[in-house]
Short mmCIF file of C-alpha atoms in Angstrom, two decimals:
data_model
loop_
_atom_site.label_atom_id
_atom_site.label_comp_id
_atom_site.label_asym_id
_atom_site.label_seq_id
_atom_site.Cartn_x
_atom_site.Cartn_y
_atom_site.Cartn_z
CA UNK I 68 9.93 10.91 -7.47
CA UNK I 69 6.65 9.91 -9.21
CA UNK I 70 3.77 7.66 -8.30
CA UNK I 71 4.89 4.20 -8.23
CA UNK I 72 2.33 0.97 -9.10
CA UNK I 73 3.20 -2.34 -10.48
CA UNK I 74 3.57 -3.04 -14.35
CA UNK I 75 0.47 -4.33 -15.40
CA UNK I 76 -0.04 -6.16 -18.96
CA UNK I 77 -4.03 -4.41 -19.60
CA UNK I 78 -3.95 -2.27 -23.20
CA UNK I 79 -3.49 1.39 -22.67
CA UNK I 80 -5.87 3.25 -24.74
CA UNK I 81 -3.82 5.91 -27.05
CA UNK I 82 -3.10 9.26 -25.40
CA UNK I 83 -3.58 8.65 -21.87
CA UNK I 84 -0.52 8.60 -19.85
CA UNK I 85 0.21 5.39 -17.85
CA UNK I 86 1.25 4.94 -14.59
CA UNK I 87 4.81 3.60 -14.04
CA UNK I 88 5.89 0.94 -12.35
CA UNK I 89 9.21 0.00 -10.46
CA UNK I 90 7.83 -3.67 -8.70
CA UNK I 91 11.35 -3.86 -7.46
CA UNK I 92 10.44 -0.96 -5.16
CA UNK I 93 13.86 0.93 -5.75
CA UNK I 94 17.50 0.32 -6.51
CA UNK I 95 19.85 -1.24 -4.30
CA UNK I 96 21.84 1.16 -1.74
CA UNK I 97 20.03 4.34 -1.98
CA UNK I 98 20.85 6.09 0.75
CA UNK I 99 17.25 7.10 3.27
CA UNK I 100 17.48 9.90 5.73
CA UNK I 101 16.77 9.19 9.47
CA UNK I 102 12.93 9.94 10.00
CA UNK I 103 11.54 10.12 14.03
CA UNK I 104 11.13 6.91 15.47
CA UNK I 105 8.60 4.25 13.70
CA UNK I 106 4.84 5.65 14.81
CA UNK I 107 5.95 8.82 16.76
CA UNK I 108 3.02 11.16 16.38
CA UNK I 109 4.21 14.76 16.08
CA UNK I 110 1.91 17.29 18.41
CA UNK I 111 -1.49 18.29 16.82
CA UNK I 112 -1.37 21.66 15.71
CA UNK I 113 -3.47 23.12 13.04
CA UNK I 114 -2.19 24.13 10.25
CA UNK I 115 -2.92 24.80 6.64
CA UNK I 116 -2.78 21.38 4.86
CA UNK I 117 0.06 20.80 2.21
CA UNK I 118 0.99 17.30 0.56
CA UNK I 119 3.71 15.23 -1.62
CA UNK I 120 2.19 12.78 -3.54
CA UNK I 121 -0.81 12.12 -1.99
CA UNK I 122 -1.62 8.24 -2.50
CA UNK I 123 -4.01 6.73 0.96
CA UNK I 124 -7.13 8.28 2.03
CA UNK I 125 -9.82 7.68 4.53
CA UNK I 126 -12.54 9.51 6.00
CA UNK I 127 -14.02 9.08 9.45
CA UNK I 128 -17.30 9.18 11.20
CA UNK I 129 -16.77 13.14 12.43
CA UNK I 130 -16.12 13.71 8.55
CA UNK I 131 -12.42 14.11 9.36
CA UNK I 132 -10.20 13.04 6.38
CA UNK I 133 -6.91 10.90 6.73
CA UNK I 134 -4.32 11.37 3.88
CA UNK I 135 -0.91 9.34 3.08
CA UNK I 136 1.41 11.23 1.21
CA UNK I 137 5.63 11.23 1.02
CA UNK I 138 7.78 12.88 3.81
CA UNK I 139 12.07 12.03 3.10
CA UNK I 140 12.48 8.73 3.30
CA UNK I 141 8.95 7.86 4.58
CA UNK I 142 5.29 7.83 4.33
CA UNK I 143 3.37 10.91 6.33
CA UNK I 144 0.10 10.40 7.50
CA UNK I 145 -2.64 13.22 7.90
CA UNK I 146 -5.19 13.93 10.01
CA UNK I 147 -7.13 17.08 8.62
CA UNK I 148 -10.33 18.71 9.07
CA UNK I 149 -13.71 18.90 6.30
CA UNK I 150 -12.02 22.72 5.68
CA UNK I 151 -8.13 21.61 4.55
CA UNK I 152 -6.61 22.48 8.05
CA UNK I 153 -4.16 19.54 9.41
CA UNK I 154 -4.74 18.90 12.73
CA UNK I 155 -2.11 16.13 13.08
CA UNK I 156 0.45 14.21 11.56
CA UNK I 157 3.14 11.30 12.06
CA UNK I 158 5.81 9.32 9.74
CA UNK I 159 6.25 5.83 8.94
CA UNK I 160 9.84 5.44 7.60
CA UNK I 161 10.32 2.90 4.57
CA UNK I 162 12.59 0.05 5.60
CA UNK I 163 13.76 -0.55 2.13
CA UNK I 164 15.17 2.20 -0.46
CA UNK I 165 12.13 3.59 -3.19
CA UNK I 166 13.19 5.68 -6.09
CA UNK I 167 9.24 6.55 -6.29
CA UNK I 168 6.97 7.48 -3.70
CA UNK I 169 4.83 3.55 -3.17
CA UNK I 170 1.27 3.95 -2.79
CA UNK I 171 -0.52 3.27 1.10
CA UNK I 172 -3.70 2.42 1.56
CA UNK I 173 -5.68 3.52 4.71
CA UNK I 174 -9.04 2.52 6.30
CA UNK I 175 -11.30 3.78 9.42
CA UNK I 176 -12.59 0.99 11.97
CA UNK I 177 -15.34 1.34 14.03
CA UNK I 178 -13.32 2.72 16.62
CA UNK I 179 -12.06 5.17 14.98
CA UNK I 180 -8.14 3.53 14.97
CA UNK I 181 -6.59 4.13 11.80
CA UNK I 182 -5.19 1.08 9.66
CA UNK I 183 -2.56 1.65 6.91
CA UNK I 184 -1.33 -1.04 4.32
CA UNK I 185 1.88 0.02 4.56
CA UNK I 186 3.03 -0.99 1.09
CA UNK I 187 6.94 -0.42 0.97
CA UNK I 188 7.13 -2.66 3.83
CA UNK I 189 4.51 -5.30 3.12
CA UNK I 190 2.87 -5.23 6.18
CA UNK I 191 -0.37 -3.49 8.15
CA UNK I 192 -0.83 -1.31 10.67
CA UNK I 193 -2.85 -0.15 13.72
CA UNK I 194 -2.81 3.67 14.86
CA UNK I 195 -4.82 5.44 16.77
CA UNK I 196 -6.35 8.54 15.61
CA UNK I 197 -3.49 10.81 17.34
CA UNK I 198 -0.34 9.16 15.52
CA UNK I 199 0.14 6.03 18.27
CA UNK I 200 1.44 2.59 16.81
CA UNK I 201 -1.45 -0.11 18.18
CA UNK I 202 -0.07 -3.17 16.33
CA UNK I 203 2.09 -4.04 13.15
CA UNK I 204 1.45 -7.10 11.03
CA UNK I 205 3.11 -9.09 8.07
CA UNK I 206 6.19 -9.17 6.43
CA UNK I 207 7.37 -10.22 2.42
CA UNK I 208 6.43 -13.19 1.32
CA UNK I 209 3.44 -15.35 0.01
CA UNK I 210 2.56 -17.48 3.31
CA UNK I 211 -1.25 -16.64 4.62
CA UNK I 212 -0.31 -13.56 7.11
CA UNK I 213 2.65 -11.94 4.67
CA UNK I 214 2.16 -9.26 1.62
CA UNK I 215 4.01 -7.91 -1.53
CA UNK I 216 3.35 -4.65 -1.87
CA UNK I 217 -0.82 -4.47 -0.43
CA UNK I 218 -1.85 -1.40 -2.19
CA UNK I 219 -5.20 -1.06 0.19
CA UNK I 220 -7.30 -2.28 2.83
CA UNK I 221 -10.57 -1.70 4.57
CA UNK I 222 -12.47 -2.90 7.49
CA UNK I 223 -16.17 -4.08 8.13
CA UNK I 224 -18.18 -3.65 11.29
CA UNK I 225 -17.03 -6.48 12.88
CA UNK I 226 -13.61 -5.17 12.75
CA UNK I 227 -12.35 -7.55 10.22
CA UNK I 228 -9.63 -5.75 7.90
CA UNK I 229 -9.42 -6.94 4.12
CA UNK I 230 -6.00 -6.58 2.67
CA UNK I 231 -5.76 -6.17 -1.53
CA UNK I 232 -2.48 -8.30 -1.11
CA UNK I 233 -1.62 -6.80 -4.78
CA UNK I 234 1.62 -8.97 -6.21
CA UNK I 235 0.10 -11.65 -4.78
CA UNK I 236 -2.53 -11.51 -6.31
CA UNK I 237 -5.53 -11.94 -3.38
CA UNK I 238 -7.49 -10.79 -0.67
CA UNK I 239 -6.57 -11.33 2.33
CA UNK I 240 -9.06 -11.09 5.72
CA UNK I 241 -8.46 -11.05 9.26
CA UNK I 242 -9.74 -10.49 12.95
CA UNK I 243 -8.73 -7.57 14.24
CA UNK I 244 -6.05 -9.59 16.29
CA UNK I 245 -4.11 -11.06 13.21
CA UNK I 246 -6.39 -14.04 13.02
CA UNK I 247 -6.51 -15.31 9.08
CA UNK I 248 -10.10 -15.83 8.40
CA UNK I 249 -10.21 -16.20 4.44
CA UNK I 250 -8.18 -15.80 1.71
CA UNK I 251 -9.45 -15.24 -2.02
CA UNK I 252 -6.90 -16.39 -4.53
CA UNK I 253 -6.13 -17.27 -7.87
CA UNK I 254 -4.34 -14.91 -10.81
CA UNK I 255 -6.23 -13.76 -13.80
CA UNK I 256 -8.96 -11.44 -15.18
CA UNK I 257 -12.11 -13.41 -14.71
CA UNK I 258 -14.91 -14.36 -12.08
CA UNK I 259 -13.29 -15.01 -9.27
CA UNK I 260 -9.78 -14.02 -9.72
CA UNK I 261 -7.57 -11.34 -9.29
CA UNK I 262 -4.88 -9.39 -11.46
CA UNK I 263 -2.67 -6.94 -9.09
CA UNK I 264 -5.95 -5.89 -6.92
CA UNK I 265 -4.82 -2.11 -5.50
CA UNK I 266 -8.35 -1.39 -3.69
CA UNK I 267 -10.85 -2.58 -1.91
CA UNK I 268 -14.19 -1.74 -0.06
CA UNK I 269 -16.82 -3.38 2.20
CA UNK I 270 -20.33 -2.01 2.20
CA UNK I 271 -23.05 -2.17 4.75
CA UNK I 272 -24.41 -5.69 3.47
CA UNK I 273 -20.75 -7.31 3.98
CA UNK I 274 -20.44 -7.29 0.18
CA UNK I 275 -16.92 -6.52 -1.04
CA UNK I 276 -15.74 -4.50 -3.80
CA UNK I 277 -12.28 -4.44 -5.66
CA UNK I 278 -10.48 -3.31 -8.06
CA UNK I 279 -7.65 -4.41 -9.86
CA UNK I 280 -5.28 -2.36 -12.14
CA UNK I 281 -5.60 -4.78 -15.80
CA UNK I 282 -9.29 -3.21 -15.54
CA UNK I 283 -12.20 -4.82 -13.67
CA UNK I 284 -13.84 -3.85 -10.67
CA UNK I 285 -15.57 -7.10 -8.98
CA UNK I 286 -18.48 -7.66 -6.62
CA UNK I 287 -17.75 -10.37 -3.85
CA UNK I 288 -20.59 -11.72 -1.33
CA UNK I 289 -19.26 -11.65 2.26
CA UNK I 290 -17.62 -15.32 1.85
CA UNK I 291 -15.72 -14.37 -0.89
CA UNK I 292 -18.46 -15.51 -3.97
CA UNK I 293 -17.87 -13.83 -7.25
CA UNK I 294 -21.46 -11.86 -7.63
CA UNK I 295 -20.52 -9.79 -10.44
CA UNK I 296 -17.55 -8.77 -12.55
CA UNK I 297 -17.50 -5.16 -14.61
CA UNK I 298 -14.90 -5.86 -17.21
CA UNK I 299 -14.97 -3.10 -19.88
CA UNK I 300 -11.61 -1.94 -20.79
CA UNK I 301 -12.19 1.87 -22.32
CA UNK I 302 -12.47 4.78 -22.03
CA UNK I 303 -16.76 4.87 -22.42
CA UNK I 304 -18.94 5.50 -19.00
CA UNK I 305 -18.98 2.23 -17.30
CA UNK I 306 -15.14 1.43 -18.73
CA UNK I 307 -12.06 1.15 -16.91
CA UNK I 308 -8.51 1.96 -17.45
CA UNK I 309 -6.42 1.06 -14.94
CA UNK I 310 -8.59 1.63 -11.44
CA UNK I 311 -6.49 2.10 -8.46
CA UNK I 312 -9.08 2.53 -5.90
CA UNK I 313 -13.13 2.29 -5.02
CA UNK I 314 -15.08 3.44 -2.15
CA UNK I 315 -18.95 3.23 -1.64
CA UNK I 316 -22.09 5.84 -0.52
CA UNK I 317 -24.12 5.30 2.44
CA UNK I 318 -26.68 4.71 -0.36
CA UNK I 319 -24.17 1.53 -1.67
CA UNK I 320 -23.28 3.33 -5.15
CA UNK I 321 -19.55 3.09 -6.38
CA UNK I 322 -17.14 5.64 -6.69
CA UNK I 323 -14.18 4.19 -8.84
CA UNK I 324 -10.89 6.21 -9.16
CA UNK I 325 -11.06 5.39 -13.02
CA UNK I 326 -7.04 6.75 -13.00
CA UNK I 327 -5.98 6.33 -16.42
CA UNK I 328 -8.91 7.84 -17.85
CA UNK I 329 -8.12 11.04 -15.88
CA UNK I 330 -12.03 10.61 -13.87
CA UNK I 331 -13.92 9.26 -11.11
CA UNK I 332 -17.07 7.04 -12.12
CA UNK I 333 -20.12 7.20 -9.88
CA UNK I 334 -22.36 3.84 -10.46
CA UNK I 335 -24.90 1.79 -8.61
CA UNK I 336 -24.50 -1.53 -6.34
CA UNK I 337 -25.50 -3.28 -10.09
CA UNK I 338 -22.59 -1.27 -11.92
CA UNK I 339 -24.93 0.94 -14.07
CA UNK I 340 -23.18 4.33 -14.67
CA UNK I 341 -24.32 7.49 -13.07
CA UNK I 342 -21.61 10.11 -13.51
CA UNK I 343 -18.38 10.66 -14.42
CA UNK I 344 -16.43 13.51 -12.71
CA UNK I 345 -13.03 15.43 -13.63
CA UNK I 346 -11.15 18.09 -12.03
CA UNK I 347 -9.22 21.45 -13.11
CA UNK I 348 -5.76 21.35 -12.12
CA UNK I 349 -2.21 23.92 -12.91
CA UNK I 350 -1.18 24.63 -16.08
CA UNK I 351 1.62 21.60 -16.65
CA UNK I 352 -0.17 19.12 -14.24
CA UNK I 353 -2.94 16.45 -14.86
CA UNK I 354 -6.24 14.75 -12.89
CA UNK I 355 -4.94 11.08 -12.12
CA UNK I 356 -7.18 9.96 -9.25
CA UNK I 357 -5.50 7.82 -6.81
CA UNK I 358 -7.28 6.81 -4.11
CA UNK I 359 -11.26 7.86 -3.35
CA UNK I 360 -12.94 8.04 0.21
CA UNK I 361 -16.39 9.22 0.94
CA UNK I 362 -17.59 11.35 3.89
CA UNK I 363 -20.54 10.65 5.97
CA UNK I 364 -22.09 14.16 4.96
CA UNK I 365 -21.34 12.99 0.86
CA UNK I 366 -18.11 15.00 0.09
CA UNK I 367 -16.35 12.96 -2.15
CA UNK I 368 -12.23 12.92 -1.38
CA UNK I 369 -9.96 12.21 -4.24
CA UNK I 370 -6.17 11.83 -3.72
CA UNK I 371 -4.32 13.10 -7.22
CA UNK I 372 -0.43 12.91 -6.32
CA UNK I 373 0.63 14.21 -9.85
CA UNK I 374 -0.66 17.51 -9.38
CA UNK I 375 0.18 17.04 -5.43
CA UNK I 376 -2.73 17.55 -3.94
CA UNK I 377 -6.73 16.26 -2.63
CA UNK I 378 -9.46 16.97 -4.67
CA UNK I 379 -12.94 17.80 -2.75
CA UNK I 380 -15.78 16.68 -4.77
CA UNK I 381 -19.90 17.68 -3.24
CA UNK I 382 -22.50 14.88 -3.51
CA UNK I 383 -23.43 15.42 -6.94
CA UNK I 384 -19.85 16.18 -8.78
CA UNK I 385 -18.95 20.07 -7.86
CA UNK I 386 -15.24 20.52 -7.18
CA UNK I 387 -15.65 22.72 -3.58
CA UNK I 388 -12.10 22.70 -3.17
CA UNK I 389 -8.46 21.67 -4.13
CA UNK I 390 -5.70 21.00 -1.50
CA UNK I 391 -2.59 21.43 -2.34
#
């Protein structure tokens, strides 16, 4: 079991290793073993923290950090403290066979309920911060309200949740109750379009921020306008290779999980580049950021699920810690 994103068509520069794909999410009458019933939290105990391909990640106002990773025939989510302890967790079982471990996005509202795009079963989710199932949305399909395979989501201060809708190609955005507000369309690499779009962020300002995996990473006003597009396949600061998730500072710079490059790019609101950031890992393994959320006190949380495990980054690039 391996990460799992779709095929995309982008170049791969020589010598870095790209992610595989398997859009058909897994073959047909694999067997998946009985998990606890669908949002049964297990009891909060604290524990050291351990994970199997970590993909989702979110951090919340108390600087406590939510992680997805893979649990049998299921997704696990999380809940563990600034110092690596886990201080709760509960499953979500897949409802359709996967030979690798599907990405999940996850997002913090202003109540502190966590929502996951629950990517093997193209739909979203509501939980509270102890494990409880609030709501469930979506299904397969391409009608306004369905998903294949959303990869991430986020939500802004009014509550609204974005949804990178990734094989189809959009975002998605809704009320908190389900209510479609907008949807930003249209397949292809330039302004205004998407190609497979696995994350997405909403700053302060309203303005939105996403990634897709052929390479860009695109600036959207809070109705959707195109404000800026940072095409620049590469390997160079400032250039993508396959991005699989963004996140933003309480200053407004961008952290992009640059994943085939093997980094994480710090830039400004404009795109300018800052930093670029790496991480050690075990002999055998490699640093292929996943997913990247930032804590209110400027820890930096990076999700690498080929070396199974969260990377802790400080404010200005140090790696304080590695959980595995």
């Amino acid at each position: 079991m391996g990460p799992w994103y779709p095929q995309v068509t982008a170049p791969v520069c020589a010598g870095l290793i790209v992610i595989g794909a398997l859009a058909s999410g897994g073959s047909a009458g694999a067997a998946v073993p009985t998990r606890p019933a669908y949002g049964h939290p297990q009891r909060a105990v604290r524990t050291a923290v351990h994970f199997t391909l970590p993909s989702g990640l979110a951090v919340d106002a108390r600087g406590e950090v939510y992680v997805a990773d893979v649990t049998g025939g299921g997704t696990r989510i999380q809940r563990v403290s600034a110092n690596g302890q886990q201080l709760a967790s509960w499953n979500i079982p897949w409802h359709r066979p996967a030979q690798n471990a599907p990405p999940v996005g996850l997002a913090i509202d202003p109540d502190g309920n966590v929502w996951v795009s629950d990517t093997n079963n193209d739909r979203i989710e509501e939980y509270s911060a102890t494990g409880k199932s609030l709501q469930q949305r979506g299904g397969t399909g391409t009608r306004i309200g369905q998903f294949r395979t959303p990869m991430s989501l986020t939500v802004d201060a009014q509550r609204n949740v974005y949804v990178a809708d990734t094989l189809n190609n959009r975002i998605q955005k809704f009320r908190k109750d389900g209510y479609p507000l907008a949807v930003w369309p249209a397949h292809g690499t330039g302004r205004g379009l998407f190609d497979f779009p696995s994350g997405v962020v909403v700053g302060r300002t309203g303005n939105v921020y996403v990634v897709d995996l052929s390479g860009p990473v695109k600036k959207l006003s809070p109705v959707g306008r195109t404000l800026a597009v940072w095409h620049r396949l590469g390997s160079l600061p400032g250039q993508f290779n396959t991005p699989t998730g963004v996140a933003l500072d309480r200053h407004g710079n961008v952290y992009v999980a640059d994943s085939n490059n093997h980094r994480v790019q710090k830039l400004t609101s404009h795109g300018q580049p800052l930093a670029v950031w790496s991480a050690p890992t075990r002999p055998g393994q490699y640093f292929l950021p996943e997913q990247i959320a930032v804590a209110p006190d400027g820890r930096v949380y990076v999700t690498n699920g080929a070396a199974n495990s969260v990377v802790v980054f400080s404010a200005t690039g140090k790696v304080l810690a590695v959980w595995h």
